[in-house]
Amino acid sequence: MIFARSSALAAGLVGLTPLTAAFGTINEPVILGQHNEHEMVTRLAFQCPSGQKSDGVCFEPRSLDQLAGYHREVMGVALPGAGFNGAVGAPDTLDPVPEGPEAHCDDADFVDIPGYPQSRKKANRNLQKCVDHLRARFKQAWVSAEMLVDERRRIRPGEVELSNPFGGDCSFAFPSLQVNVFARAKCSTLEGFGRALHGVQDFYSHSNWADETDKSQPISETNPPGLVLNGTAPFLDLRASGPIPEDQIPYNLTTGCFTIPDGIPGSGECAGRVTHHALNKDHGVIRLDGTFGEAGPGSPRSEAISRNFENAVRAAVQSSQETWAAFREHLRERYGDVAGNLMICALVRDDPIKDCRKRTAVIALDTSNRSGAAEASGLQVQIAREFKSKLSFHGLDRVEVIEFAESPKVVYPMGFPESVTFNELNNKGRTNIGNALDVAIDDIIKSQPDTYTDRGAVVLLTAGAEPENTDENRELAEYALAQVERAAKEGIRIHYACINPPRADTEKSWHECSPGHSIVPAVLKTGGTFAYINRISGAADVTPAAHFISTVMSRGLVSTDEYEPELTRIYPGVTMAALLSPEDYPSKSLFYPASPSEKINITIRDRALDGQGVGSGGGGCFSVTLRDRKLDDIKIATYTSCGTEPLVLNYEALQEVDLLVVAELGDPHHSRQEEVPGPQGVVFTLELSSNMPSKNETSTKTMSSIVSSKATLKMAEETGTRTEEFLTSETVEVFEEAQTVNGTASTTSRGSHKVDAGDGATGSVLSAQEAMETGREQMGTMGTIYVTTIAGNFSEEERDDMTDLK
């Protein structure tokens, strides 16, 4: 279990002090009898349940590695001496020598027998030295913790990062000082805390606190009495100061005297005294499920009564947990709850920059007459409930609920999400989106005035703004835009969902959702989401609620959530808006997982004429490329949109495919003249419909191959391939075997891509030569050709431009 100065003993065996220190954790059961006991005690005390995030008490894997250390195994067999001591093992590290007896609570020995060499008072003084040393290490930890956050109580990224497990470990030894004060704050804090834990754990291993006496032998310096105490030692509360109260030290308490050689009977200064060897429970097998293997060897106290080892481990685990609880409490008392909780989170989380920034969100529900007329109230409540289910219930997230028409009303002040309920909305009054945003932004800032930046979001649900047919309504639109722009400056994201039933004139409902004044690009520039939900009148389908919130959460509710913001999942029934601009957003990628035999319709519209321009003017050409992510992003086809006509793509997936839609500024078919200014930016919307209901499936690709299909004489000439070697099917065949799991059923599918584009679109496909090279690159020596053909409504002029389709 708890091994005092094990590295020094190992050095004597190996004869190479630097090598021993570099190897770290001693896991050498044959000669030293050690089974990385400190590590296992610490892991038992602080490990999180498998696969679960920290609850603020347990340590996530990489952070626990730094505190507990780790050992290496090959096929279940421990590699002697291989691993990392961690902070808890730092006192055993050669630095240039291990820490002294005060770091291990040694030398506080006493037995009430005639002529014992050390008095009770002298033993108490040595125990005091140990406790004072551990208090100093405890202080080292909380002093170092101050550097985890800055003056605005934000976590300092450079002070908490843990890189990959092959080079990101902390260094817990600093020559002469034995304190790594120049390290990252997380490492320095864990070092102080870990060194304190080492002594706390050693106390139970090196003392008779939880021991039973070997009753077959008389009481003596080789068989001191056991106290058999339940619970932990009160004087190990390291927040205390001053002398240990005498009533906290049992009269017959003893630890062992340590010297080298360590044995029975004692020699040198330990002659006639209880030795470390006689009393320790250092060695034994500890499992992470809390069970034990064999105790010993080299621990007579454990070998005589194996329960002594187990009781010492349990007391050490409990006392370690109590020390951590005391440390957390001290951080909050000294630095305040906000900063203290951030410090704690930074220590236990592996990615504290993402995980420790408390998120505050306001969900604003439209209760205007417009919302009632559009039958949007029910879906708003469904979206709100879905949003609540995605928030953290571990105390970090806060949410506020606002209902708004002409003026907003806070129906649930900023608080814990688990207590939120959503009731039926009562619709009355005109719509004032700007007022709702104003109150929401103010409340986010007030909820955490020092730390709100990049941690706040407003989820705005509405049936649309008032039409801009009066000066008053235009002022309302300008006010809403000003509030969105204010949110962007404050680092608060806006997620805007407009809910409207379908109409004969679908563009009318769009204009209600996004009146002029460039509200859409302003929302997108906050990092948020703009979506138009085409609610089907009279339908009870709740999937749009889940789809919209899934989009919000995958993009990142707040700025610190961002994972892959350039990649957005597409859902049927949710029209997504996206922004392209030369400097900040030159491309945008969206994807949709298509199933075999699924027919998909994709409609893409440039919204410049809807008042959603970017910069001075906006608009311009942009390309849309379809790719197959499952086949290493193989390009299926490219189209270009220049103007107001929608780009309509019909796609049939006869295989399982992750369809990637990549939009980029510019026209790949025509190089831009230097004197012609480039596009200022484009706001476009993408709407997807499918012939399949909502899917809940996972897929595993097991094998794929590519063969050529319909090829012309011109293709054969370009590639130098004999025409008889080409196949003659109408479409490209991308044969693939894939297992699709949906409930309990599984199927195997094969298929091909089929794409066509509507009027007004220009497109291109891979040339045969490029396709052959791509095929070879993908499939090695298969020597097959990948060719894509498009059945589309192209003009003769367009067909002439597309040489690959002749």
mmCIF file of C-alpha atoms in Angstrom, residues 394-623:
data_model
loop_
_atom_site.group_PDB
_atom_site.id
_atom_site.type_symbol
_atom_site.label_atom_id
_atom_site.label_comp_id
_atom_site.label_asym_id
_atom_site.label_seq_id
_atom_site.Cartn_x
_atom_site.Cartn_y
_atom_site.Cartn_z
ATOM 1 C CA HIS A 394 -24.537 19.063 -11.843
ATOM 2 C CA GLY A 395 -24.790 22.661 -10.666
ATOM 3 C CA LEU A 396 -22.891 24.439 -13.436
ATOM 4 C CA ASP A 397 -25.664 25.480 -15.845
ATOM 5 C CA ARG A 398 -28.250 28.152 -15.036
ATOM 6 C CA VAL A 399 -31.351 28.977 -17.041
ATOM 7 C CA GLU A 400 -33.967 31.732 -17.073
ATOM 8 C CA VAL A 401 -37.345 31.650 -18.812
ATOM 9 C CA ILE A 402 -38.913 34.759 -20.370
ATOM 10 C CA GLU A 403 -42.296 35.067 -22.024
ATOM 11 C CA PHE A 404 -42.616 38.068 -24.302
ATOM 12 C CA ALA A 405 -45.037 39.931 -26.513
ATOM 13 C CA GLU A 406 -44.892 43.739 -26.359
ATOM 14 C CA SER A 407 -42.918 43.517 -23.108
ATOM 15 C CA PRO A 408 -41.027 40.575 -21.579
ATOM 16 C CA LYS A 409 -41.974 38.816 -18.356
ATOM 17 C CA VAL A 410 -39.520 36.689 -16.372
ATOM 18 C CA VAL A 411 -41.470 33.575 -15.371
ATOM 19 C CA TYR A 412 -38.451 31.668 -13.982
ATOM 20 C CA PRO A 413 -35.502 33.733 -12.697
ATOM 21 C CA MET A 414 -31.962 32.539 -13.406
ATOM 22 C CA GLY A 415 -31.590 29.281 -11.519
ATOM 23 C CA PHE A 416 -31.036 25.545 -11.669
ATOM 24 C CA PRO A 417 -32.559 23.900 -14.759
ATOM 25 C CA GLU A 418 -34.002 20.905 -12.919
ATOM 26 C CA SER A 419 -36.651 23.118 -11.297
ATOM 27 C CA VAL A 420 -37.939 24.637 -14.547
ATOM 28 C CA THR A 421 -41.433 23.779 -15.764
ATOM 29 C CA PHE A 422 -43.107 24.941 -18.973
ATOM 30 C CA ASN A 423 -46.844 25.531 -19.170
ATOM 31 C CA GLU A 424 -49.244 26.384 -21.968
ATOM 32 C CA LEU A 425 -48.668 29.865 -23.370
ATOM 33 C CA ASN A 426 -51.354 32.554 -23.345
ATOM 34 C CA ASN A 427 -51.131 34.584 -26.537
ATOM 35 C CA LYS A 428 -51.846 38.308 -26.428
ATOM 36 C CA GLY A 429 -50.289 41.478 -27.855
ATOM 37 C CA ARG A 430 -47.778 42.541 -30.503
ATOM 38 C CA THR A 431 -44.305 41.115 -30.952
ATOM 39 C CA ASN A 432 -41.287 43.035 -29.651
ATOM 40 C CA ILE A 433 -38.204 40.848 -30.071
ATOM 41 C CA GLY A 434 -35.784 43.637 -29.152
ATOM 42 C CA ASN A 435 -37.266 44.066 -25.673
ATOM 43 C CA ALA A 436 -36.974 40.338 -24.990
ATOM 44 C CA LEU A 437 -33.323 40.299 -26.072
ATOM 45 C CA ASP A 438 -32.532 43.408 -24.028
ATOM 46 C CA VAL A 439 -33.814 41.855 -20.792
ATOM 47 C CA ALA A 440 -32.215 38.474 -21.559
ATOM 48 C CA ILE A 441 -28.778 40.006 -22.174
ATOM 49 C CA ASP A 442 -29.009 42.128 -19.025
ATOM 50 C CA ASP A 443 -29.951 39.122 -16.896
ATOM 51 C CA ILE A 444 -27.092 37.009 -18.264
ATOM 52 C CA ILE A 445 -24.608 39.742 -17.364
ATOM 53 C CA LYS A 446 -26.120 40.242 -13.906
ATOM 54 C CA SER A 447 -26.052 36.522 -13.133
ATOM 55 C CA GLN A 448 -22.250 36.352 -13.293
ATOM 56 C CA PRO A 449 -20.931 39.869 -13.905
ATOM 57 C CA ASP A 450 -17.271 38.884 -13.801
ATOM 58 C CA THR A 451 -17.446 35.737 -15.891
ATOM 59 C CA TYR A 452 -20.343 35.988 -18.341
ATOM 60 C CA THR A 453 -18.232 36.579 -21.470
ATOM 61 C CA ASP A 454 -18.408 33.583 -23.827
ATOM 62 C CA ARG A 455 -20.638 31.712 -21.352
ATOM 63 C CA GLY A 456 -24.067 33.154 -22.092
ATOM 64 C CA ALA A 457 -26.730 32.347 -24.677
ATOM 65 C CA VAL A 458 -30.278 33.376 -25.571
ATOM 66 C CA VAL A 459 -32.557 30.802 -27.194
ATOM 67 C CA LEU A 460 -35.234 32.932 -28.857
ATOM 68 C CA LEU A 461 -38.386 31.168 -30.072
ATOM 69 C CA THR A 462 -40.834 33.239 -32.091
ATOM 70 C CA ALA A 463 -43.451 33.145 -34.836
ATOM 71 C CA GLY A 464 -41.837 36.134 -36.520
ATOM 72 C CA ALA A 465 -41.481 39.873 -36.259
ATOM 73 C CA GLU A 466 -44.056 42.514 -37.023
ATOM 74 C CA PRO A 467 -44.091 43.316 -40.793
ATOM 75 C CA GLU A 468 -42.081 46.418 -41.643
ATOM 76 C CA ASN A 469 -45.052 48.298 -43.080
ATOM 77 C CA THR A 470 -44.925 51.235 -40.638
ATOM 78 C CA ASP A 471 -42.236 53.447 -39.184
ATOM 79 C CA GLU A 472 -42.932 51.970 -35.761
ATOM 80 C CA ASN A 473 -42.408 48.430 -36.998
ATOM 81 C CA ARG A 474 -39.186 49.397 -38.763
ATOM 82 C CA GLU A 475 -37.963 50.861 -35.479
ATOM 83 C CA LEU A 476 -38.783 47.557 -33.773
ATOM 84 C CA ALA A 477 -36.694 45.696 -36.357
ATOM 85 C CA GLU A 478 -33.774 48.101 -35.917
ATOM 86 C CA TYR A 479 -34.007 47.721 -32.134
ATOM 87 C CA ALA A 480 -33.915 43.918 -32.417
ATOM 88 C CA LEU A 481 -30.843 44.156 -34.675
ATOM 89 C CA ALA A 482 -29.125 46.485 -32.194
ATOM 90 C CA GLN A 483 -29.675 43.980 -29.383
ATOM 91 C CA VAL A 484 -28.263 41.113 -31.458
ATOM 92 C CA GLU A 485 -25.194 43.212 -32.227
ATOM 93 C CA ARG A 486 -24.897 44.074 -28.532
ATOM 94 C CA ALA A 487 -24.955 40.346 -27.698
ATOM 95 C CA ALA A 488 -22.102 39.734 -30.129
ATOM 96 C CA LYS A 489 -19.980 42.419 -28.443
ATOM 97 C CA GLU A 490 -20.682 40.906 -25.020
ATOM 98 C CA GLY A 491 -19.748 37.389 -26.129
ATOM 99 C CA ILE A 492 -23.331 36.116 -25.836
ATOM 100 C CA ARG A 493 -24.709 33.784 -28.489
ATOM 101 C CA ILE A 494 -28.193 34.160 -29.976
ATOM 102 C CA HIS A 495 -30.008 31.058 -31.199
ATOM 103 C CA TYR A 496 -33.052 32.195 -33.154
ATOM 104 C CA ALA A 497 -35.822 29.798 -34.186
ATOM 105 C CA CYS A 498 -38.790 31.061 -36.164
ATOM 106 C CA ILE A 499 -41.830 28.775 -36.212
ATOM 107 C CA ASN A 500 -44.397 29.157 -38.986
ATOM 108 C CA PRO A 501 -46.917 26.889 -40.710
ATOM 109 C CA PRO A 502 -46.569 26.240 -44.435
ATOM 110 C CA ARG A 503 -48.346 28.576 -46.829
ATOM 111 C CA ALA A 504 -48.958 28.727 -50.525
ATOM 112 C CA ASP A 505 -46.429 31.526 -50.662
ATOM 113 C CA THR A 506 -43.600 30.071 -48.578
ATOM 114 C CA GLU A 507 -41.535 33.216 -48.983
ATOM 115 C CA LYS A 508 -44.103 35.252 -47.027
ATOM 116 C CA SER A 509 -43.510 33.229 -43.890
ATOM 117 C CA TRP A 510 -39.749 33.617 -44.362
ATOM 118 C CA HIS A 511 -40.037 37.408 -44.508
ATOM 119 C CA GLU A 512 -41.993 37.384 -41.254
ATOM 120 C CA CYS A 513 -39.272 35.326 -39.634
ATOM 121 C CA SER A 514 -36.407 37.480 -40.831
ATOM 122 C CA PRO A 515 -37.337 41.047 -41.687
ATOM 123 C CA GLY A 516 -34.692 43.256 -43.254
ATOM 124 C CA HIS A 517 -31.818 45.042 -41.540
ATOM 125 C CA SER A 518 -29.596 41.936 -41.870
ATOM 126 C CA ILE A 519 -30.855 40.255 -38.708
ATOM 127 C CA VAL A 520 -29.794 36.813 -39.963
ATOM 128 C CA PRO A 521 -26.064 37.501 -40.468
ATOM 129 C CA ALA A 522 -26.053 39.425 -37.181
ATOM 130 C CA VAL A 523 -27.385 36.342 -35.370
ATOM 131 C CA LEU A 524 -24.864 34.087 -37.104
ATOM 132 C CA LYS A 525 -22.004 36.435 -36.198
ATOM 133 C CA THR A 526 -22.737 35.838 -32.524
ATOM 134 C CA GLY A 527 -21.772 32.225 -33.209
ATOM 135 C CA GLY A 528 -25.387 31.200 -32.805
ATOM 136 C CA THR A 529 -28.031 29.494 -34.919
ATOM 137 C CA PHE A 530 -30.748 30.886 -37.185
ATOM 138 C CA ALA A 531 -33.378 28.353 -38.174
ATOM 139 C CA TYR A 532 -36.795 28.423 -39.756
ATOM 140 C CA ILE A 533 -39.006 25.571 -38.527
ATOM 141 C CA ASN A 534 -41.713 24.692 -40.998
ATOM 142 C CA ARG A 535 -44.283 23.407 -38.536
ATOM 143 C CA ILE A 536 -46.975 21.307 -40.146
ATOM 144 C CA SER A 537 -50.367 22.601 -39.121
ATOM 145 C CA GLY A 538 -52.326 20.226 -36.923
ATOM 146 C CA ALA A 539 -49.478 17.707 -36.596
ATOM 147 C CA ALA A 540 -48.252 16.472 -33.224
ATOM 148 C CA ASP A 541 -44.762 15.589 -34.452
ATOM 149 C CA VAL A 542 -42.184 16.713 -31.852
ATOM 150 C CA THR A 543 -39.083 15.889 -33.876
ATOM 151 C CA PRO A 544 -38.485 19.511 -34.985
ATOM 152 C CA ALA A 545 -37.985 20.421 -31.319
ATOM 153 C CA ALA A 546 -35.324 17.768 -30.851
ATOM 154 C CA HIS A 547 -33.732 18.610 -34.197
ATOM 155 C CA PHE A 548 -33.428 22.319 -33.503
ATOM 156 C CA ILE A 549 -31.963 21.835 -30.020
ATOM 157 C CA SER A 550 -29.594 19.157 -31.320
ATOM 158 C CA THR A 551 -28.355 21.693 -33.851
ATOM 159 C CA VAL A 552 -27.873 24.330 -31.165
ATOM 160 C CA MET A 553 -25.995 22.006 -28.817
ATOM 161 C CA SER A 554 -23.798 20.485 -31.537
ATOM 162 C CA ARG A 555 -22.760 23.944 -32.738
ATOM 163 C CA GLY A 556 -22.211 24.996 -29.135
ATOM 164 C CA LEU A 557 -24.767 26.626 -26.849
ATOM 165 C CA VAL A 558 -22.128 29.138 -25.730
ATOM 166 C CA SER A 559 -18.770 30.062 -27.225
ATOM 167 C CA THR A 560 -16.768 27.843 -24.882
ATOM 168 C CA ASP A 561 -18.742 24.797 -26.083
ATOM 169 C CA GLU A 562 -17.444 24.905 -29.646
ATOM 170 C CA TYR A 563 -16.218 21.592 -30.959
ATOM 171 C CA GLU A 564 -16.402 21.720 -34.748
ATOM 172 C CA PRO A 565 -18.439 24.826 -35.553
ATOM 173 C CA GLU A 566 -17.737 24.630 -39.277
ATOM 174 C CA LEU A 567 -19.626 21.323 -39.512
ATOM 175 C CA THR A 568 -23.397 21.410 -38.947
ATOM 176 C CA ARG A 569 -25.841 18.512 -38.999
ATOM 177 C CA ILE A 570 -28.846 18.989 -41.292
ATOM 178 C CA TYR A 571 -32.314 17.855 -40.216
ATOM 179 C CA PRO A 572 -35.497 17.608 -42.285
ATOM 180 C CA GLY A 573 -38.038 20.227 -41.281
ATOM 181 C CA VAL A 574 -35.429 22.719 -40.049
ATOM 182 C CA THR A 575 -34.237 25.278 -42.592
ATOM 183 C CA MET A 576 -30.747 26.361 -41.587
ATOM 184 C CA ALA A 577 -29.205 29.749 -42.366
ATOM 185 C CA ALA A 578 -25.456 29.997 -42.953
ATOM 186 C CA LEU A 579 -23.008 32.806 -43.540
ATOM 187 C CA LEU A 580 -20.125 33.030 -46.002
ATOM 188 C CA SER A 581 -17.687 35.938 -45.848
ATOM 189 C CA PRO A 582 -14.184 36.240 -47.340
ATOM 190 C CA GLU A 583 -12.270 36.717 -44.102
ATOM 191 C CA ASP A 584 -14.206 35.053 -41.279
ATOM 192 C CA TYR A 585 -16.391 32.398 -42.915
ATOM 193 C CA PRO A 586 -14.992 31.485 -46.376
ATOM 194 C CA SER A 587 -16.669 28.068 -46.310
ATOM 195 C CA LYS A 588 -19.420 26.222 -44.515
ATOM 196 C CA SER A 589 -19.887 22.465 -44.221
ATOM 197 C CA LEU A 590 -23.127 20.674 -43.441
ATOM 198 C CA PHE A 591 -23.814 16.961 -43.423
ATOM 199 C CA TYR A 592 -26.697 14.532 -43.468
ATOM 200 C CA PRO A 593 -26.545 10.760 -42.831
ATOM 201 C CA ALA A 594 -28.532 9.210 -45.661
ATOM 202 C CA SER A 595 -29.933 5.697 -45.562
ATOM 203 C CA PRO A 596 -30.144 3.205 -48.411
ATOM 204 C CA SER A 597 -32.969 4.037 -50.856
ATOM 205 C CA GLU A 598 -33.462 7.468 -49.305
ATOM 206 C CA LYS A 599 -34.480 10.240 -51.683
ATOM 207 C CA ILE A 600 -33.416 13.691 -50.571
ATOM 208 C CA ASN A 601 -34.338 17.121 -51.844
ATOM 209 C CA ILE A 602 -31.983 19.992 -50.960
ATOM 210 C CA THR A 603 -32.995 23.601 -51.638
ATOM 211 C CA ILE A 604 -30.405 26.358 -51.252
ATOM 212 C CA ARG A 605 -31.341 30.024 -51.515
ATOM 213 C CA ASP A 606 -29.238 33.190 -51.510
ATOM 214 C CA ARG A 607 -30.996 35.611 -49.130
ATOM 215 C CA ALA A 608 -29.367 38.853 -50.297
ATOM 216 C CA LEU A 609 -32.631 40.182 -51.753
ATOM 217 C CA ASP A 610 -34.392 39.547 -48.443
ATOM 218 C CA GLY A 611 -32.346 42.299 -46.836
ATOM 219 C CA GLN A 612 -29.830 39.825 -45.456
ATOM 220 C CA GLY A 613 -26.727 41.138 -47.213
ATOM 221 C CA VAL A 614 -23.261 41.110 -45.683
ATOM 222 C CA GLY A 615 -21.034 44.177 -45.556
ATOM 223 C CA SER A 616 -21.622 46.767 -48.281
ATOM 224 C CA GLY A 617 -23.904 45.029 -50.710
ATOM 225 C CA GLY A 618 -23.298 41.350 -50.150
ATOM 226 C CA GLY A 619 -24.261 38.630 -52.517
ATOM 227 C CA GLY A 620 -22.158 36.998 -55.206
ATOM 228 C CA CYS A 621 -21.454 33.541 -56.531
ATOM 229 C CA PHE A 622 -20.882 30.600 -54.264
ATOM 230 C CA SER A 623 -20.299 26.949 -54.990
#
